[in-house]
Amino acid sequence: MTRTFSIRKRTEVYRRSAMSGHEAGCPICAGTSTESLAVPRRLDLVRCRACGHRYLRVGAPSQVEVIYNDHYAGFRDDPVFERVAARLVATELVARVPPPARLLDVGCGNGAFLSLARNAGYVGVGIDISDAAGELCRRQGLDTRIGDLRSTSVIGSDERFALITFWDVVEHLPDPASFLTRAYDLLVPGGIVIVKTPRTSTASVAVSARIPRVAGALLQTPSHIQFFREDDLRSLLRRAGFSSVDFLPLGSMRSVATGGSLRRRLARRVLRTYQRLAGDGNLLAIARRD
């Protein structure tokens, strides 16, 4: 995995963008009335008064996206992800969208899912805004585009896919609705989109609001800026045009670190226990275009 921006650098980017005066409204319902919850690491954590979605209020998307440049190539260098994704391909995707269907992986990172899809017989295309990610994929012979999904110069307006995947992408986006709307337009009739994102409990948001120094561990701020519940993600997909939205059960997809001092190992154990009791975990939505 290529190196990432430091927490301090990412925080500074978000802080500057939040001060820019840009206000786009709630990413779920576009409402503009919000309740301030806290300021973890100087970031503006709010709740939409209309729909209840929790998110970090940040600046213009173009300012925020600077942190996902050549220094970022995703989290995909992860054997846990590869095992879970391989099981999903074998048990769900092949039945719903049989190969050799055309597939688009948004935020393809190091190409782990594209490789799995290719091995299963799919014709895969990846897209990422990181040049480093694109280079990693091309070394494996994977078809990869560099740029913004919403740009027709990257994914042509005449291109169509039977399956589009977002693996841990939407929680990073200031405007996820525009990406999912674009995905809807790129799907063939009957095509499906798969969205995997963390499920963030009300308890974790409340604890982070009261104790900002734990927000990084519980909410993964500042790189995560959307904190979804199931209803939030369902509403977001429906706003993008999808009428049929299902959720599949999915456990943790994070590798469990084992090294470090006794203090660090105990802290990780406490955190995992808390997250399990609080109801944090993962959401996996499958939505179909009519």
Tab-separated table of C-alpha atoms in Angstrom:
chain	number	residue	atom	x	y	z
A	1	MET	CA	0.000	0.000	0.000
A	2	THR	CA	1.312	3.441	-0.820
A	3	ARG	CA	1.767	5.961	1.943
A	4	THR	CA	-1.148	8.137	2.999
A	5	PHE	CA	-1.443	11.712	4.126
A	6	SER	CA	-0.848	12.066	7.853
A	7	ILE	CA	-3.799	12.717	10.153
A	8	ARG	CA	-2.433	16.210	10.785
A	9	LYS	CA	-2.219	16.966	7.053
A	10	ARG	CA	-5.709	15.640	6.320
A	11	THR	CA	-7.141	17.573	9.261
A	12	GLU	CA	-5.559	20.783	8.017
A	13	VAL	CA	-6.998	20.267	4.519
A	14	TYR	CA	-10.488	19.732	5.940
A	15	ARG	CA	-10.136	22.643	8.359
A	16	ARG	CA	-9.155	25.046	5.572
A	17	SER	CA	-11.945	23.812	3.314
A	18	ALA	CA	-14.526	24.079	6.098
A	19	MET	CA	-13.538	27.727	6.538
A	20	SER	CA	-14.107	28.443	2.854
A	21	GLY	CA	-17.781	29.223	3.328
A	22	HIS	CA	-18.993	26.468	0.982
A	23	GLU	CA	-22.258	24.923	2.199
A	24	ALA	CA	-23.840	22.233	0.044
A	25	GLY	CA	-26.537	20.953	2.408
A	26	CYS	CA	-27.151	17.446	3.694
A	27	PRO	CA	-25.629	14.759	1.445
A	28	ILE	CA	-28.736	12.601	1.930
A	29	CYS	CA	-31.710	14.962	1.658
A	30	ALA	CA	-30.083	18.302	0.678
A	31	GLY	CA	-31.521	19.948	3.789
A	32	THR	CA	-29.628	23.001	5.042
A	33	SER	CA	-30.700	23.064	8.695
A	34	THR	CA	-28.163	21.275	10.900
A	35	GLU	CA	-27.416	20.732	14.572
A	36	SER	CA	-23.772	20.993	15.599
A	37	LEU	CA	-22.665	17.946	17.596
A	38	ALA	CA	-18.991	18.541	18.268
A	39	VAL	CA	-15.754	19.740	16.785
A	40	PRO	CA	-13.502	16.654	16.761
A	41	ARG	CA	-10.002	17.718	15.757
A	42	ARG	CA	-11.477	21.126	14.848
A	43	LEU	CA	-13.892	19.532	12.377
A	44	ASP	CA	-17.567	20.422	12.260
A	45	LEU	CA	-19.604	17.296	13.075
A	46	VAL	CA	-23.303	17.944	12.446
A	47	ARG	CA	-26.670	16.201	12.256
A	48	CYS	CA	-29.234	17.071	9.598
A	49	ARG	CA	-32.416	18.277	11.308
A	50	ALA	CA	-34.549	16.968	8.444
A	51	CYS	CA	-33.344	13.367	8.045
A	52	GLY	CA	-30.935	12.798	10.945
A	53	HIS	CA	-27.844	11.967	8.864
A	54	ARG	CA	-24.514	12.658	10.633
A	55	TYR	CA	-21.601	14.067	8.659
A	56	LEU	CA	-18.611	16.368	8.757
A	57	ARG	CA	-19.465	19.710	7.222
A	58	VAL	CA	-16.566	20.457	4.915
A	59	GLY	CA	-15.726	22.841	2.108
A	60	ALA	CA	-15.985	22.498	-1.636
A	61	PRO	CA	-15.424	18.923	-2.883
A	62	SER	CA	-12.523	20.038	-5.078
A	63	GLN	CA	-10.692	21.227	-1.967
A	64	VAL	CA	-11.263	18.030	-0.014
A	65	GLU	CA	-10.282	15.675	-2.834
A	66	VAL	CA	-6.701	16.951	-2.692
A	67	ILE	CA	-5.977	14.379	0.047
A	68	TYR	CA	-6.708	11.508	-2.357
A	69	ASN	CA	-3.904	12.162	-4.804
A	70	ASP	CA	-0.779	10.209	-5.666
A	71	HIS	CA	-0.171	9.486	-1.982
A	72	TYR	CA	-3.340	7.439	-1.544
A	73	ALA	CA	-4.142	4.086	-3.114
A	74	GLY	CA	-6.837	2.720	-0.853
A	75	PHE	CA	-6.964	0.073	1.848
A	76	ARG	CA	-7.216	-2.975	-0.395
A	77	ASP	CA	-3.892	-4.522	0.639
A	78	ASP	CA	-5.921	-6.535	3.125
A	79	PRO	CA	-6.384	-10.333	3.239
A	80	VAL	CA	-9.624	-9.960	5.220
A	81	PHE	CA	-11.153	-7.846	2.459
A	82	GLU	CA	-10.018	-10.331	-0.158
A	83	ARG	CA	-11.596	-13.293	1.668
A	84	VAL	CA	-14.917	-11.532	2.222
A	85	ALA	CA	-15.041	-10.160	-1.327
A	86	ALA	CA	-14.209	-13.573	-2.796
A	87	ARG	CA	-17.057	-15.123	-0.813
A	88	LEU	CA	-19.431	-12.396	-2.006
A	89	VAL	CA	-18.465	-12.974	-5.636
A	90	ALA	CA	-19.022	-16.719	-5.290
A	91	THR	CA	-22.315	-16.581	-3.378
A	92	GLU	CA	-24.059	-13.408	-4.564
A	93	LEU	CA	-22.636	-11.702	-7.625
A	94	VAL	CA	-22.418	-14.699	-9.930
A	95	ALA	CA	-26.067	-15.519	-9.209
A	96	ARG	CA	-27.313	-11.939	-9.644
A	97	VAL	CA	-25.101	-10.836	-12.543
A	98	PRO	CA	-23.487	-13.838	-14.258
A	99	PRO	CA	-20.102	-13.373	-15.952
A	100	PRO	CA	-18.854	-12.310	-18.444
A	101	ALA	CA	-20.811	-9.169	-17.579
A	102	ARG	CA	-19.044	-5.800	-17.670
A	103	LEU	CA	-18.118	-4.484	-14.211
A	104	LEU	CA	-16.890	-1.104	-12.931
A	105	ASP	CA	-15.061	-0.847	-9.591
A	106	VAL	CA	-15.102	2.739	-8.291
A	107	GLY	CA	-12.117	3.557	-6.100
A	108	CYS	CA	-10.320	0.436	-7.257
A	109	GLY	CA	-7.238	0.988	-5.067
A	110	ASN	CA	-4.610	-1.676	-5.656
A	111	GLY	CA	-6.932	-3.778	-7.838
A	112	ALA	CA	-7.742	-6.517	-5.324
A	113	PHE	CA	-11.434	-6.698	-6.245
A	114	LEU	CA	-10.768	-6.266	-9.960
A	115	SER	CA	-8.444	-9.266	-9.811
A	116	LEU	CA	-11.101	-11.352	-8.049
A	117	ALA	CA	-13.690	-10.307	-10.627
A	118	ARG	CA	-11.368	-11.129	-13.521
A	119	ASN	CA	-10.702	-14.575	-12.089
A	120	ALA	CA	-14.470	-15.132	-11.857
A	121	GLY	CA	-14.891	-14.289	-15.538
A	122	TYR	CA	-16.068	-10.665	-15.402
A	123	VAL	CA	-14.840	-7.969	-17.775
A	124	GLY	CA	-13.646	-5.470	-15.202
A	125	VAL	CA	-12.824	-1.776	-15.416
A	126	GLY	CA	-11.439	0.172	-12.471
A	127	ILE	CA	-11.457	3.885	-11.762
A	128	ASP	CA	-9.508	5.812	-9.143
A	129	ILE	CA	-8.363	9.407	-8.723
A	130	SER	CA	-4.944	8.239	-7.554
A	131	ASP	CA	-2.208	7.864	-10.154
A	132	ALA	CA	-0.442	5.485	-7.768
A	133	ALA	CA	-3.505	3.231	-7.650
A	134	GLY	CA	-3.722	3.251	-11.424
A	135	GLU	CA	-0.100	2.214	-11.734
A	136	LEU	CA	-0.600	-0.663	-9.273
A	137	CYS	CA	-3.548	-1.921	-11.327
A	138	ARG	CA	-1.853	-1.548	-14.681
A	139	ARG	CA	1.086	-3.629	-13.470
A	140	GLN	CA	-1.428	-6.456	-13.032
A	141	GLY	CA	-2.844	-6.010	-16.519
A	142	LEU	CA	-6.084	-4.458	-15.234
A	143	ASP	CA	-8.077	-1.922	-17.267
A	144	THR	CA	-7.933	1.209	-15.109
A	145	ARG	CA	-9.014	4.819	-15.662
A	146	ILE	CA	-7.662	7.753	-13.656
A	147	GLY	CA	-10.021	10.588	-12.778
A	148	ASP	CA	-13.498	11.445	-11.534
A	149	LEU	CA	-16.344	8.995	-12.187
A	150	ARG	CA	-18.603	11.919	-13.036
A	151	SER	CA	-16.385	13.050	-15.917
A	152	THR	CA	-17.441	11.809	-19.354
A	153	SER	CA	-13.816	12.135	-20.458
A	154	VAL	CA	-12.945	9.312	-18.035
A	155	ILE	CA	-16.008	7.081	-18.395
A	156	GLY	CA	-17.726	7.834	-21.677
A	157	SER	CA	-21.424	8.689	-21.748
A	158	ASP	CA	-21.982	5.756	-24.125
A	159	GLU	CA	-20.331	3.187	-21.817
A	160	ARG	CA	-22.568	0.834	-19.848
A	161	PHE	CA	-22.002	-1.711	-17.084
A	162	ALA	CA	-24.040	-4.541	-15.580
A	163	LEU	CA	-22.414	-4.142	-12.158
A	164	ILE	CA	-20.814	-1.161	-10.385
A	165	THR	CA	-19.116	-1.473	-6.993
A	166	PHE	CA	-18.184	1.067	-4.320
A	167	TRP	CA	-15.996	-0.617	-1.693
A	168	ASP	CA	-15.522	1.789	1.231
A	169	VAL	CA	-15.756	4.862	-0.970
A	170	VAL	CA	-18.948	6.795	-0.185
A	171	GLU	CA	-17.934	7.626	3.390
A	172	HIS	CA	-15.051	9.699	1.970
A	173	LEU	CA	-17.149	11.751	-0.475
A	174	PRO	CA	-18.547	15.225	0.268
A	175	ASP	CA	-21.276	14.625	-2.347
A	176	PRO	CA	-21.931	10.867	-2.585
A	177	ALA	CA	-25.322	11.399	-4.249
A	178	SER	CA	-23.705	12.751	-7.421
A	179	PHE	CA	-21.485	9.661	-7.705
A	180	LEU	CA	-24.367	7.244	-7.185
A	181	THR	CA	-26.539	9.148	-9.651
A	182	ARG	CA	-23.764	8.828	-12.223
A	183	ALA	CA	-23.513	5.116	-11.423
A	184	TYR	CA	-27.266	4.750	-11.999
A	185	ASP	CA	-26.909	6.375	-15.422
A	186	LEU	CA	-24.026	4.045	-16.350
A	187	LEU	CA	-25.918	0.849	-15.498
A	188	VAL	CA	-27.804	-1.182	-18.051
A	189	PRO	CA	-31.486	-1.774	-17.226
A	190	GLY	CA	-31.541	-4.427	-14.515
A	191	GLY	CA	-27.927	-3.706	-13.568
A	192	ILE	CA	-26.923	-3.465	-9.931
A	193	VAL	CA	-24.726	-1.302	-7.754
A	194	ILE	CA	-23.025	-2.615	-4.624
A	195	VAL	CA	-22.113	-0.148	-1.872
A	196	LYS	CA	-20.094	-1.207	1.161
A	197	THR	CA	-19.509	1.363	3.912
A	198	PRO	CA	-19.078	1.410	7.699
A	199	ARG	CA	-22.217	1.400	9.838
A	200	THR	CA	-21.774	4.066	12.515
A	201	SER	CA	-23.888	3.768	15.642
A	202	THR	CA	-25.587	6.642	17.433
A	203	ALA	CA	-23.529	5.720	20.488
A	204	SER	CA	-20.216	6.194	18.682
A	205	VAL	CA	-21.254	9.601	17.365
A	206	ALA	CA	-22.407	10.641	20.837
A	207	VAL	CA	-19.182	9.491	22.499
A	208	SER	CA	-17.087	11.239	19.841
A	209	ALA	CA	-19.104	14.422	20.330
A	210	ARG	CA	-18.375	14.426	24.064
A	211	ILE	CA	-14.787	13.173	23.853
A	212	PRO	CA	-13.327	14.528	20.577
A	213	ARG	CA	-9.983	12.803	21.052
A	214	VAL	CA	-11.612	9.392	20.434
A	215	ALA	CA	-13.293	10.484	17.182
A	216	GLY	CA	-10.380	9.213	15.127
A	217	ALA	CA	-10.752	5.706	16.549
A	218	LEU	CA	-14.560	5.509	16.566
A	219	LEU	CA	-15.462	7.547	13.470
A	220	GLN	CA	-12.167	7.375	11.557
A	221	THR	CA	-12.116	11.134	11.169
A	222	PRO	CA	-10.943	13.082	9.319
A	223	SER	CA	-10.749	10.742	6.309
A	224	HIS	CA	-14.347	9.584	6.861
A	225	ILE	CA	-16.827	12.425	6.545
A	226	GLN	CA	-20.147	10.524	6.202
A	227	PHE	CA	-21.430	8.367	9.076
A	228	PHE	CA	-24.162	6.115	7.746
A	229	ARG	CA	-27.013	4.190	9.289
A	230	GLU	CA	-28.946	1.717	7.149
A	231	ASP	CA	-31.789	4.181	6.572
A	232	ASP	CA	-29.307	6.865	5.485
A	233	LEU	CA	-27.746	4.655	2.832
A	234	ARG	CA	-31.142	3.457	1.602
A	235	SER	CA	-32.340	7.066	1.243
A	236	LEU	CA	-29.147	8.047	-0.552
A	237	LEU	CA	-29.553	5.253	-3.100
A	238	ARG	CA	-33.201	6.115	-3.662
A	239	ARG	CA	-32.274	9.764	-4.189
A	240	ALA	CA	-29.870	8.553	-6.896
A	241	GLY	CA	-32.753	6.790	-8.684
A	242	PHE	CA	-32.666	3.242	-7.309
A	243	SER	CA	-36.077	1.946	-6.233
A	244	SER	CA	-34.992	-1.546	-5.135
A	245	VAL	CA	-32.455	-1.555	-2.278
A	246	ASP	CA	-31.521	-4.658	-0.273
A	247	PHE	CA	-28.975	-5.160	2.490
A	248	LEU	CA	-26.834	-8.234	3.073
A	249	PRO	CA	-25.395	-9.157	6.477
A	250	LEU	CA	-21.693	-8.441	6.673
A	251	GLY	CA	-19.305	-8.689	9.597
A	252	SER	CA	-16.042	-6.870	10.097
A	253	MET	CA	-13.769	-6.557	7.079
A	254	ARG	CA	-10.843	-5.027	8.914
A	255	SER	CA	-7.663	-6.920	9.527
A	256	VAL	CA	-6.940	-7.304	13.223
A	257	ALA	CA	-3.497	-6.010	14.133
A	258	THR	CA	-1.629	-8.182	16.608
A	259	GLY	CA	1.662	-6.387	17.197
A	260	GLY	CA	2.630	-3.482	19.405
A	261	SER	CA	2.973	-2.977	23.113
A	262	LEU	CA	0.713	-4.580	25.697
A	263	ARG	CA	-0.998	-1.221	26.152
A	264	ARG	CA	-1.764	-0.950	22.438
A	265	ARG	CA	-3.048	-4.525	22.248
A	266	LEU	CA	-5.347	-3.930	25.209
A	267	ALA	CA	-6.586	-0.673	23.677
A	268	ARG	CA	-7.464	-2.464	20.429
A	269	ARG	CA	-9.308	-5.170	22.329
A	270	VAL	CA	-11.310	-2.589	24.278
A	271	LEU	CA	-12.134	-0.727	21.058
A	272	ARG	CA	-13.310	-3.884	19.264
A	273	THR	CA	-15.461	-4.878	22.239
A	274	TYR	CA	-17.005	-1.413	22.437
A	275	GLN	CA	-17.766	-1.309	18.711
A	276	ARG	CA	-19.430	-4.711	18.834
A	277	LEU	CA	-21.615	-3.694	21.789
A	278	ALA	CA	-22.428	-0.277	20.303
A	279	GLY	CA	-23.571	-1.770	17.015
A	280	ASP	CA	-20.810	-0.450	14.782
A	281	GLY	CA	-19.976	-2.630	11.819
A	282	ASN	CA	-20.531	-2.630	8.067
A	283	LEU	CA	-23.359	-1.998	5.638
A	284	LEU	CA	-23.554	-3.797	2.310
A	285	ALA	CA	-26.297	-2.499	0.030
A	286	ILE	CA	-27.311	-3.984	-3.314
A	287	ALA	CA	-29.514	-1.730	-5.440
A	288	ARG	CA	-30.972	-2.456	-8.860
A	289	ARG	CA	-31.747	-0.136	-11.730
A	290	ASP	CA	-35.237	-0.711	-13.114
